[in-house]
Coordinates of C-alpha atoms and ligand atoms in Angstrom, one line a residue:
X19 CA -37.6 0.1 -15.8
X20 CA -35.7 2.8 -14.0
X21 CA -37.4 4.6 -11.2
X22 CA -37.3 8.4 -11.5
X23 CA -37.5 10.9 -8.7
X24 CA -36.5 14.5 -8.4
X25 CA -34.0 16.7 -6.4
X26 CA -35.6 18.2 -3.3
X27 CA -32.5 19.8 -1.8
X28 CA -28.8 20.3 -2.5
X29 CA -26.2 20.7 0.2
X30 CA -22.7 20.6 -1.4
X31 CA -21.9 17.0 -2.3
X32 CA -25.1 15.8 -0.6
X33 CA -28.4 15.7 -2.4
X34 CA -31.8 14.9 -1.0
X35 CA -34.1 13.3 -3.5
X36 CA -37.8 12.5 -3.4
X37 CA -40.1 10.0 -5.1
X38 CA -37.4 7.4 -5.5
X39 CA -39.4 4.2 -5.1
X40 CA -37.6 1.0 -4.1
X41 CA -34.4 2.9 -3.4
X42 CA -31.8 0.9 -1.4
X43 CA -28.8 2.0 0.6
X44 CA -25.7 2.1 -1.6
X45 CA -27.6 1.9 -4.9
X46 CA -26.3 4.2 -7.6
X47 CA -28.3 7.1 -9.1
X48 CA -27.8 9.6 -11.9
X49 CA -28.6 13.1 -10.8
X50 CA -29.9 16.1 -12.7
X51 CA -29.8 17.0 -16.3
X52 CA -26.1 16.4 -16.3
X53 CA -26.6 12.8 -15.1
X54 CA -24.0 13.1 -12.3
X55 CA -23.0 9.9 -10.5
X56 CA -24.2 9.5 -6.9
X57 CA -24.7 6.8 -4.3
X58 CA -27.5 6.5 -1.8
X59 CA -26.2 6.7 1.8
X60 CA -29.3 7.2 3.9
X61 CA -33.1 6.7 3.5
X62 CA -35.4 8.5 5.9
X63 CA -39.1 8.0 5.0
X64 CA -39.6 9.7 1.6
X65 CA -36.2 11.4 1.7
X66 CA -33.3 9.7 0.0
X67 CA -29.8 11.1 0.8
X68 CA -27.3 10.8 -2.0
X69 CA -23.5 11.5 -2.0
X70 CA -22.5 12.8 -5.3
X71 CA -19.2 11.8 -6.8
X72 CA -19.0 14.9 -9.1
X73 CA -19.2 18.6 -8.5
X74 CA -22.8 19.6 -7.8
X75 CA -22.8 23.4 -8.6
X76 CA -25.5 24.4 -11.0
X77 CA -27.8 21.5 -10.0
X78 CA -31.3 22.7 -9.2
X79 CA -34.2 21.3 -7.2
X80 CA -36.8 19.5 -9.3
X81 CA -34.2 18.2 -11.7
X82 CA -34.6 14.4 -12.2
X83 CA -32.9 11.7 -10.2
X84 CA -32.8 8.2 -11.8
X85 CA -32.3 5.1 -9.7
X86 CA -30.1 2.5 -11.4
X87 CA -31.1 -0.4 -9.1
X88 CA -27.5 -1.5 -8.6
X89 CA -24.7 -0.8 -6.2
X90 CA -21.6 1.1 -7.3
X91 CA -19.6 -1.5 -9.2
X92 CA -16.4 -1.4 -11.3
X93 CA -15.3 -3.2 -14.3
X94 CA -12.4 -5.6 -13.9
X95 CA -10.5 -7.0 -16.7
X96 CA -7.4 -6.6 -19.0
X97 CA -6.5 -2.9 -19.5
X98 CA -6.4 -1.9 -15.9
X99 CA -2.6 -2.1 -15.5
X100 CA -0.7 1.0 -16.5
X101 CA -3.8 3.2 -16.3
X102 CA -4.5 6.3 -14.3
X103 CA -8.1 6.6 -13.1
X104 CA -10.3 9.0 -11.1
X105 CA -12.0 7.8 -8.0
X106 CA -14.9 6.2 -9.9
X107 CA -12.4 4.5 -12.2
X108 CA -12.8 6.6 -15.3
X109 CA -9.5 6.8 -17.2
X110 CA -8.1 10.2 -16.7
X111 CA -6.2 10.4 -20.0
X112 CA -9.3 9.8 -22.0
X113 CA -11.3 12.3 -20.0
X114 CA -8.6 14.9 -20.5
X115 CA -8.4 14.1 -24.2
X116 CA -12.1 14.6 -24.6
X117 CA -12.4 17.7 -22.6
X118 CA -9.0 19.4 -22.5
X119 CA -7.7 20.3 -19.1
X120 CA -11.0 20.4 -17.3
X121 CA -12.8 17.2 -16.4
X122 CA -16.4 17.7 -17.5
X123 CA -19.2 16.2 -15.4
X124 CA -21.6 13.4 -16.1
X125 CA -19.5 11.9 -18.8
X126 CA -19.5 8.2 -19.1
X127 CA -16.2 6.7 -20.1
X128 CA -15.9 3.0 -19.5
X129 CA -13.0 1.8 -17.3
X130 CA -11.8 -0.6 -19.9
X131 CA -11.4 0.3 -23.5
X132 CA -13.7 -1.5 -26.0
X133 CA -11.3 -0.8 -28.8
X134 CA -8.3 -2.8 -27.5
X135 CA -8.2 -6.4 -28.7
X136 CA -6.5 -8.8 -26.3
X137 CA -5.0 -12.1 -27.4
X138 CA -6.8 -14.6 -25.3
X139 CA -5.1 -17.9 -24.6
X140 CA -7.6 -20.5 -23.3
X141 CA -6.4 -22.9 -20.6
X142 CA -9.6 -25.0 -20.4
X143 CA -11.4 -27.2 -23.0
X144 CA -15.0 -28.1 -23.7
X145 CA -16.4 -30.5 -21.2
X146 CA -14.3 -29.2 -18.3
X147 CA -16.3 -28.5 -15.1
X148 CA -15.4 -25.2 -13.6
X149 CA -15.9 -23.6 -10.2
X150 CA -16.1 -20.0 -9.2
X151 CA -12.6 -18.5 -9.5
X152 CA -11.2 -21.1 -11.9
X153 CA -9.0 -19.7 -14.6
X154 CA -10.3 -20.1 -18.1
X155 CA -7.4 -18.5 -19.9
X156 CA -5.0 -15.6 -19.8
X157 CA -3.9 -12.5 -21.6
X158 CA -0.5 -10.9 -21.6
X159 CA -1.7 -7.5 -20.3
X160 CA 1.8 -6.1 -20.1
X161 CA 5.3 -7.5 -20.3
X162 CA 5.1 -7.9 -16.6
X163 CA 1.6 -9.0 -15.9
X164 CA -0.2 -12.1 -17.2
X165 CA -3.9 -11.3 -16.6
X166 CA -5.8 -14.4 -15.6
X167 CA -9.4 -14.5 -16.8
X168 CA -11.4 -16.1 -14.0
X169 CA -14.9 -17.6 -13.7
X170 CA -16.7 -14.8 -11.7
X171 CA -17.6 -15.7 -8.1
X172 CA -21.3 -16.2 -8.9
X173 CA -20.8 -18.6 -11.9
X174 CA -19.9 -22.3 -12.5
X175 CA -20.7 -25.1 -14.8
X176 CA -19.5 -27.2 -17.7
X177 CA -17.6 -25.5 -20.5
X178 CA -19.7 -25.8 -23.7
X179 CA -17.8 -23.3 -25.7
X180 CA -14.3 -21.9 -25.4
X181 CA -12.7 -19.5 -27.8
X182 CA -9.2 -18.4 -28.5
X183 CA -7.9 -15.4 -30.4
X184 CA -8.3 -11.7 -30.2
X185 CA -11.3 -10.2 -28.5
X186 CA -12.3 -7.0 -26.8
X187 CA -13.3 -7.3 -23.1
X188 CA -17.0 -7.3 -23.9
X189 CA -17.0 -10.4 -26.2
X190 CA -18.0 -13.8 -24.9
X191 CA -15.0 -16.0 -24.7
X192 CA -16.4 -19.0 -22.9
X193 CA -19.9 -20.4 -22.1
X194 CA -20.7 -22.5 -19.1
X195 CA -23.8 -24.6 -18.6
X196 CA -25.2 -25.4 -15.2
X197 CA -28.5 -27.1 -14.9
X198 CA -29.6 -25.8 -18.3
X199 CA -28.6 -22.2 -17.4
X200 CA -26.0 -20.8 -19.7
X201 CA -23.5 -18.4 -18.3
X202 CA -21.4 -16.2 -20.7
X203 CA -17.9 -15.4 -19.5
X204 CA -16.3 -12.2 -20.9
X205 CA -12.8 -10.9 -20.1
X206 CA -14.5 -8.1 -18.2
X207 CA -16.4 -8.8 -14.9
X208 CA -18.2 -6.3 -12.6
X209 CA -17.9 -6.2 -8.9
X210 CA -19.6 -3.9 -6.3
X211 CA -16.8 -2.1 -4.5
X212 CA -18.2 -2.1 -1.0
X213 CA -18.3 -5.8 -0.9
X214 CA -15.1 -7.7 -0.2
X215 CA -14.4 -10.3 -2.9
X216 CA -14.8 -13.8 -1.7
X217 CA -11.9 -16.3 -1.2
X218 CA -11.6 -19.8 0.2
X219 CA -9.5 -19.3 3.3
X220 CA -7.5 -16.6 5.1
X221 CA -4.0 -17.7 5.9
X222 CA -1.6 -16.8 8.7
X223 CA 0.9 -14.2 7.7
X224 CA 4.3 -15.8 8.0
X225 CA 6.2 -14.2 5.1
X226 CA 7.5 -10.7 5.0
X227 CA 6.8 -8.2 2.2
X228 CA 10.5 -7.4 1.6
X229 CA 11.2 -3.9 0.6
X230 CA 15.0 -3.7 0.5
X231 CA 14.8 -0.9 3.0
X232 CA 16.9 -1.8 6.0
X233 CA 14.9 0.0 8.7
X234 CA 11.7 -1.6 7.4
X235 CA 12.8 -5.1 6.7
X236 CA 15.0 -5.6 9.8
X237 CA 13.3 -3.5 12.4
X238 CA 9.7 -2.9 11.4
X239 CA 8.8 -5.5 8.8
X240 CA 5.3 -5.8 7.2
X241 CA 4.0 -9.2 6.4
X242 CA 2.7 -10.1 2.9
X243 CA -1.0 -9.6 3.4
X244 CA -0.4 -7.2 6.3
X245 CA -1.2 -3.6 7.2
X246 CA 1.0 -0.6 7.9
X247 CA 0.4 3.0 8.6
X248 CA 2.8 5.9 7.8
X249 CA 2.2 9.5 8.8
X250 CA 3.8 12.1 6.6
X251 CA 4.6 15.4 8.1
X252 CA 5.5 17.8 5.4
X253 CA 9.0 17.3 4.0
X254 CA 9.6 14.1 6.0
X255 CA 10.4 12.1 2.9
X256 CA 7.0 10.3 2.6
X257 CA 7.0 10.4 -1.2
X258 CA 10.5 8.9 -1.4
X259 CA 9.5 6.1 1.0
X260 CA 6.3 5.4 -1.1
X261 CA 8.4 5.3 -4.3
X262 CA 10.9 3.0 -2.7
X263 CA 8.2 0.6 -1.6
X264 CA 6.5 0.7 -5.0
X265 CA 9.8 0.0 -6.7
X266 CA 11.5 -2.5 -4.4
X267 CA 8.8 -4.3 -2.5
X268 CA 8.5 -7.9 -3.7
X269 CA 4.8 -7.4 -4.6
X270 CA 3.7 -8.3 -8.2
X271 CA 1.2 -5.5 -8.5
X272 CA 1.2 -2.0 -7.1
X273 CA -1.9 0.1 -6.6
X274 CA -1.5 3.6 -5.6
X275 CA -4.6 5.6 -4.4
X276 CA -4.1 9.3 -4.2
X277 CA -7.0 10.3 -2.0
X278 CA -7.7 14.0 -1.5
X279 CA -4.1 15.2 -1.3
X280 CA -3.5 18.6 -2.6
X281 CA -3.7 19.0 -6.3
X282 CA 0.0 19.7 -6.8
X283 CA 1.1 16.7 -4.7
X284 CA -1.1 14.5 -6.8
X285 CA 0.3 16.1 -10.0
X286 CA 3.7 15.1 -8.7
X287 CA 2.5 11.5 -8.3
X288 CA 1.0 11.6 -11.8
X289 CA 4.2 12.8 -13.3
X290 CA 6.7 10.9 -11.1
X291 CA 5.1 7.5 -11.0
X292 CA 5.1 7.0 -14.7
X293 CA 8.8 7.9 -14.7
X294 CA 9.8 5.2 -12.2
X295 CA 11.5 2.1 -13.5
X296 CA 10.9 -1.4 -12.3
X297 CA 14.4 -2.3 -11.1
X298 CA 14.1 -6.0 -11.9
X299 CA 13.1 -5.7 -15.5
X300 CA 14.3 -2.2 -16.4
X301 CA 10.8 -1.5 -17.8
X302 CA 8.5 1.3 -16.6
X303 CA 7.0 0.5 -13.2
X304 CA 3.6 1.4 -14.6
X305 CA 3.7 -2.0 -16.4
X306 CA 2.6 -3.5 -13.1
X307 CA 1.0 -0.5 -11.5
X308 CA -2.5 1.2 -11.4
X309 CA -3.0 4.7 -10.2
X310 CA -6.3 6.0 -8.8
X311 CA -6.1 9.7 -8.4
X312 CA -8.5 11.8 -6.5
X313 CA -7.2 15.3 -5.7
X314 CA -8.6 17.6 -3.1
X315 CA -10.3 19.7 -5.7
X316 CA -12.5 16.8 -6.7
X317 CA -15.7 16.4 -4.6
X318 CA -15.2 14.9 -1.2
X319 CA -17.6 12.0 -1.8
X320 CA -15.4 10.7 -4.5
X321 CA -12.6 10.1 -1.9
X322 CA -14.6 7.3 -0.4
X323 CA -15.2 5.9 -3.8
X324 CA -11.4 5.9 -4.5
X325 CA -10.7 3.9 -1.4
X326 CA -13.2 1.2 -2.3
X327 CA -12.3 1.1 -5.9
X328 CA -8.6 0.8 -5.0
X329 CA -9.1 -2.1 -2.6
X330 CA -11.4 -3.9 -5.0
X331 CA -8.8 -3.7 -7.7
X332 CA -6.2 -5.1 -5.2
X333 CA -8.5 -8.0 -4.4
X334 CA -9.1 -8.8 -8.0
X335 CA -5.4 -9.2 -8.7
X336 CA -5.0 -11.1 -5.5
X337 CA -7.6 -13.6 -6.8
X338 CA -5.4 -14.3 -9.7
X339 CA -2.7 -15.4 -7.3
X340 CA -0.6 -12.3 -7.1
X341 CA 0.9 -10.5 -4.2
X342 CA -0.5 -6.9 -4.3
X343 CA 0.6 -3.9 -2.4
X344 CA -1.8 -1.0 -2.2
X345 CA -0.9 2.5 -0.8
X346 CA -3.6 5.0 0.1
X347 CA -2.4 8.5 0.5
X348 CA -4.1 9.7 2.6
X349 CA -6.8 8.0 4.7
X350 CA -7.1 11.2 6.7
X351 CA -8.6 12.9 3.7
X352 CA -11.2 10.1 3.5
X353 CA -12.0 10.6 7.2
X354 CA -12.4 14.3 6.6
X355 CA -14.9 13.5 3.8
X356 CA -16.8 11.2 6.1
X357 CA -16.9 14.1 8.7
X358 CA -18.2 16.5 6.1
X359 CA -20.9 14.1 4.9
X360 CA -21.8 13.2 8.5
X361 CA -22.3 16.8 9.4
X362 CA -24.4 17.5 6.3
X363 CA -26.5 14.5 7.3
X364 CA -26.8 16.1 10.8
X365 CA -25.5 12.9 12.4
X366 CA -24.4 13.0 16.0
X367 CA -20.7 13.8 15.8
X368 CA -18.0 11.8 17.7
X369 CA -14.5 12.8 18.6
X370 CA -13.3 16.0 16.9
X371 CA -16.5 16.1 14.8
X372 CA -15.7 12.8 13.1
X373 CA -18.6 10.4 12.8
X374 CA -18.9 7.8 15.5
X375 CA -18.5 5.0 12.9
X376 CA -15.0 6.3 11.8
X377 CA -13.4 3.4 13.8
X378 CA -15.5 0.7 12.3
X379 CA -15.1 2.1 8.7
X380 CA -11.4 2.2 9.1
X381 CA -11.2 -1.3 10.5
X382 CA -13.4 -2.7 7.7
X383 CA -11.1 -1.2 5.1
X384 CA -8.0 -2.7 6.6
X385 CA -9.7 -6.0 7.1
X386 CA -9.7 -6.4 3.3
X387 CA -6.0 -7.0 3.5
X388 CA -4.7 -10.5 3.9
X389 CA -3.2 -13.6 2.4
X390 CA -5.7 -16.1 1.1
X391 CA -6.3 -19.3 -0.7
X392 CA -8.3 -17.9 -3.6
X393 CA -11.5 -19.3 -5.1
X394 CA -10.9 -21.9 -7.8
X395 CA -9.8 -25.5 -8.0
X396 CA -6.1 -25.2 -8.4
X397 CA -4.7 -24.0 -5.2
X398 CA -3.6 -20.3 -5.7
X399 CA -2.4 -18.0 -3.0
X400 CA -2.7 -14.3 -3.3
X401 CA -2.2 -11.4 -0.9
X402 CA -3.2 -7.8 -0.4
X403 CA -0.9 -5.7 1.8
X404 CA -2.2 -2.3 2.7
X405 CA -0.1 0.7 3.4
X406 CA -2.2 3.6 4.6
X407 CA -0.8 7.1 4.9
X408 CA -2.3 9.3 7.6
X409 CA -1.8 13.1 7.8
X410 CA -2.2 14.1 11.4
X411 CA -2.6 17.8 11.7
X412 CA 0.5 19.3 13.3
X413 CA 2.1 15.8 13.5
X414 CA -0.1 15.0 16.5
X415 CA -0.5 11.2 16.6
X416 CA -3.2 11.4 19.3
X417 CA -5.8 12.7 16.9
X418 CA -8.8 10.4 16.1
X419 CA -7.8 9.3 12.5
X420 CA -4.3 8.2 13.5
X421 CA -5.6 6.6 16.7
X422 CA -8.3 4.6 14.9
X423 CA -5.8 3.5 12.3
X424 CA -3.2 2.4 14.9
X425 CA -5.9 0.3 16.6
X426 CA -6.1 -1.9 13.5
X427 CA -2.8 -1.8 11.6
X428 CA 0.1 -3.9 12.8
X429 CA 3.0 -1.8 11.7
X430 CA 3.7 1.9 12.2
X431 CA 6.5 3.7 10.4
X432 CA 6.7 6.9 12.3
X433 CA 8.2 9.4 9.8
X434 CA 9.8 12.2 11.7
X435 CA 10.4 15.6 10.3
X436 CA 13.2 16.2 12.8
X437 CA 15.2 13.4 11.4
X438 CA 14.5 14.6 7.9
X439 CA 15.7 18.0 9.0
X440 CA 19.0 16.4 10.1
X441 CA 19.0 14.6 6.7
X442 CA 18.7 11.2 8.3
X443 CA 16.8 9.3 5.6
X444 CA 14.6 7.3 5.6
X445 CA 13.3 9.5 8.4
X446 CA 11.6 6.7 10.2
X447 CA 11.9 7.1 13.9
X448 CA 13.2 3.9 15.4
X449 CA 12.0 4.6 18.9
X450 CA 8.4 5.4 18.0
X451 CA 7.8 2.9 15.2
X452 CA 6.8 -0.7 15.7
X453 CA 5.9 -4.0 13.9
X454 CA 3.7 -6.5 15.5
X455 CA 4.5 -9.1 12.8
X456 CA 8.0 -9.8 13.9
X457 CA 7.3 -12.8 16.0
X458 CA 5.2 -14.4 13.2
X459 CA 7.9 -13.7 10.7
X460 CA 10.8 -14.8 12.9
X461 CA 10.7 -18.4 11.6
X462 CA 11.0 -17.1 8.0
X463 CA 14.1 -15.1 9.0
X464 CA 15.6 -18.0 10.9
X465 CA 15.0 -20.5 8.1
X466 CA 15.9 -18.3 5.2
X467 CA 18.6 -15.9 6.5
X468 CA 20.2 -16.9 9.8
X469 CA 19.3 -18.4 13.2
X470 CA 20.5 -15.3 15.0
X471 CA 18.6 -12.8 12.9
X472 CA 16.1 -12.1 15.7
X473 CA 18.9 -11.9 18.2
X474 CA 20.8 -9.3 16.2
X475 CA 17.7 -7.3 15.6
X476 CA 16.9 -7.3 19.4
X477 CA 20.5 -6.3 20.1
X478 CA 20.3 -3.5 17.6
X479 CA 17.1 -2.1 19.1
X480 CA 18.5 -2.4 22.6
X481 CA 21.6 -0.4 21.7
X482 CA 19.5 2.4 20.1
X483 CA 17.2 2.5 23.2
X484 CA 20.2 2.6 25.5
X485 CA 21.6 5.5 23.4
X486 CA 18.5 7.5 24.0
X487 CA 19.0 7.2 27.8
X488 CA 22.7 7.9 27.6
X489 CA 22.3 11.0 25.5
X490 CA 20.3 12.5 28.5
X491 CA 23.1 11.7 30.8
X492 CA 25.8 13.2 28.5
X493 CA 23.7 16.3 28.3
X494 CA 23.8 16.6 32.1
X495 CA 27.3 15.5 33.0
X496 CA 29.2 15.4 29.7
X497 CA 30.7 12.4 27.9
X498 CA 33.4 12.1 30.6
X499 CA 30.8 11.0 33.1
X500 CA 30.2 7.8 31.1
X501 CA 31.7 4.4 31.7
X502 CA 33.8 2.9 28.9
X503 CA 31.0 0.3 28.4
X504 CA 28.6 3.2 27.8
X505 CA 30.9 5.0 25.5
X506 CA 31.0 1.9 23.4
X507 CA 27.2 1.8 23.3
X508 CA 27.2 5.4 22.0
X509 CA 29.8 4.6 19.5
X510 CA 28.0 1.6 18.2
X511 CA 24.6 3.4 18.2
X512 CA 26.1 6.1 16.0
X513 CA 27.4 3.4 13.6
X514 CA 24.0 1.8 13.5
X515 CA 22.2 5.0 12.8
X516 CA 24.6 6.3 10.2
X517 CA 25.9 3.1 8.5
X518 CA 22.9 0.9 8.9
X519 CA 19.6 2.8 9.3
X520 CA 20.5 5.7 7.0
X521 CA 19.9 4.5 3.4
X522 CA 20.3 6.7 0.3
X523 CA 17.4 6.1 -2.0
X524 CA 19.3 7.8 -4.8
X525 CA 22.5 5.7 -4.6
X526 CA 22.5 2.9 -7.2
X527 CA 23.7 0.3 -4.7
X528 CA 22.4 1.6 -1.4
X529 CA 18.9 2.1 -2.6
X530 CA 18.2 -1.7 -2.1
X531 CA 19.6 -4.1 0.4
X532 CA 18.7 -7.8 0.3
X533 CA 17.8 -9.4 3.6
X534 CA 21.0 -11.3 3.4
X535 CA 23.0 -8.2 3.0
X536 CA 21.1 -6.6 5.9
X537 CA 22.0 -9.6 8.1
X538 CA 25.7 -9.5 7.2
X539 CA 25.8 -5.8 7.8
X540 CA 24.4 -6.3 11.3
X541 CA 26.9 -9.1 11.9
X542 CA 29.8 -6.9 11.1
X543 CA 28.6 -4.2 13.5
X544 CA 28.0 -6.7 16.2
X545 CA 31.4 -8.2 15.7
X546 CA 33.0 -4.8 16.1
X547 CA 30.9 -4.2 19.2
X548 CA 32.1 -7.5 20.7
X549 CA 35.7 -6.6 19.8
X550 CA 35.4 -3.3 21.6
X551 CA 33.9 -4.9 24.7
X552 CA 36.6 -7.6 24.9
X553 CA 39.3 -5.0 24.6
X554 CA 37.8 -3.0 27.5
X555 CA 38.0 -6.2 29.6
X556 CA 41.7 -6.2 28.8
X557 CA 41.9 -2.9 30.8
X558 CA 42.9 -0.8 27.8
X559 CA 42.1 3.0 27.7
X560 CA 38.9 3.6 25.7
X561 CA 40.5 5.9 23.1
X562 CA 43.1 3.3 22.3
X563 CA 40.7 0.5 21.5
X564 CA 38.9 2.1 18.6
X565 CA 39.9 1.0 15.1
X566 CA 39.4 3.9 12.8
X567 CA 40.4 1.8 9.7
X568 CA 37.6 -0.7 10.5
X569 CA 35.2 2.1 11.1
X570 CA 36.1 3.4 7.6
X571 CA 35.4 0.0 6.2
X572 CA 32.1 -0.2 8.0
X573 CA 31.1 3.1 6.5
X574 CA 31.6 1.6 3.0
X575 CA 29.5 -1.5 3.8
X576 CA 26.3 -0.2 2.3
X577 CA 28.0 0.4 -1.0
X578 CA 29.2 -3.2 -1.4
X579 CA 27.2 -4.7 -4.3
X580 CA 24.8 -7.6 -3.8
X581 CA 27.0 -9.8 -6.0
X582 CA 30.0 -9.4 -3.7
X583 CA 28.5 -10.5 -0.3
X584 CA 31.6 -12.6 0.4
X585 CA 33.3 -9.3 1.2
X586 CA 31.3 -9.3 4.5
X587 CA 32.4 -12.8 5.4
X588 CA 36.0 -11.9 4.9
X589 CA 35.5 -8.8 7.0
X590 CA 33.7 -10.6 9.8
X591 CA 36.6 -13.1 9.7
X592 CA 39.0 -10.3 10.4
X593 CA 36.9 -8.7 13.1
X594 CA 36.4 -12.0 15.0
X595 CA 40.0 -13.1 14.7
X596 CA 41.3 -10.2 16.8
Ligands
ADP613 P1 7.6 14.7 1.4 O1 6.9 13.8 0.4 O2 7.4 14.2 2.8 O3 7.3 16.1 1.3 P2 9.9 13.8 -0.1 O4 9.7 12.4 0.0 O5 9.7 14.5 -1.3 O6 9.2 14.5 1.1 O7 11.5 14.0 0.4 C1 12.0 15.3 0.5 C2 13.5 15.2 0.1 O8 14.2 14.5 1.1 C3 13.8 14.5 -1.2 O9 13.8 15.4 -2.3 C4 15.2 14.0 -0.9 O10 16.2 15.0 -1.2 C5 15.2 13.7 0.5 N1 15.0 12.3 0.8 C6 13.9 11.7 1.3 N2 14.1 10.4 1.5 C7 15.4 10.1 1.1 C8 16.2 8.9 1.1 N3 15.7 7.7 1.5 N4 17.4 9.0 0.6 C9 17.9 10.2 0.2 N5 17.2 11.4 0.2 C10 16.0 11.3 0.7

């Protein structure tokens, strides 16, 4: 039996209900005659406070509130990939089809279609004993994703029936028996989004999530299962960076959560993402992507929902043994929603009006990243890497959302509108960005790429740092005031910036650099640096030691295709012979 209460008070996205017996924090409710979706966030005596995921205009006191006795949960199963959802995981295309351009309220559209039949291939047989997380079979969800059907975390037992053939997600495809209890397994399982999905063991992060973007992979790498933050001042190239990561990062599944960004930016995402091609297969990138879209004109409470649905989707695919990358754009809009709800709840505000629990909420979101041994008997390893965008007002990184984020994430890609203005792309500021993973990943670079990878990276950073200091001096005393050594530093720094860090996302070759190519490019520039330094030792006039023909060749390096990397070895040979 459902408990029914009534609306006492309405305050924007917050409702106070009365008479809801047995209400529990985070239980779902249906509100008013329209049956809007809401979630209980506070209980104070008789008063039950509910955040409503849909627009509340028109609701009136005394309208009914029905308690659903379960936390907000989402459906997980075949049919997720390629879809575009709202924050509570209703498929947007179906909602638009039903209602034209305007999303009506209170409509119930299941996340997963019941019409689609999926060809289920069983991988277990009757009599097998299964543990939580074991795979019972798979479905080719798209050309790029084999969807593993797993025993849910709360079930186990002996297989007493296993089917094969075409079924919808709601049909029973396997039955387990455990101490005379029978458990029906369907292709669809439900999971409460606020609860992290279980796994066997968290692993150390020792492998990079490679992106093909030189400034990221070489200088500020993110580990598979790691966390990164990226601020996006307007026009700084954030969208292009996000697209590049979605296209080129070596993650199997991409989840993009558009959280509270302006409607037109989200429309861009909805239009642009489906246009992107997966470079490896040539197929649409959507064949391994899920979009969750919550624009700023949707109710603020739904932003929170979109964050949790997004991360739950990511964990679900992680549990299949995939490497998942999730981007949330932007977590600042979520924080603003928390601030608004906090003030309506009349909580004591913290810094800049944000609730005091902003830090712990942020941390617990990023803690759902990681690389794990999943549940299930056959050892599977999956990972969730989180890239959270922040939108600091006025680009001021000292504000609370950015600060709380930087406290927990290990990588910061400081997008810089000044660099974008100079058309230096990707406009990631090399002096302000950092990655705390490098030491952990170093072994990977050493073993897979070259023993001196870390050395070259350090050298590169040093040159760029030295440049910063020298530019000051040049401003004061002019270039003539510099020693020849320092002139070389400036020269090499310029080469590093223009011919290494700058990377054209729209050039067919330059858009992606393998780690091997990145390494060889660094080696070339280092060899030229050594050459110049040696010549100076020979007491030659600075202007005479430069080799314009080599510099021309260095400029072309980024356009050398991946299948011609011996070009670099020849060139390095020439540079070191002299
Ligand atoms: P934002 O999302 O921050 O407003 P965009 O990502 O749309 O900015 O980038 C703005 C413009 O900057 C793009 O249209 C493109 O011309 C240029 N741009 C950004 N990044 C790159 C890149 N890596 N390579 C080449 N051009 C870029």
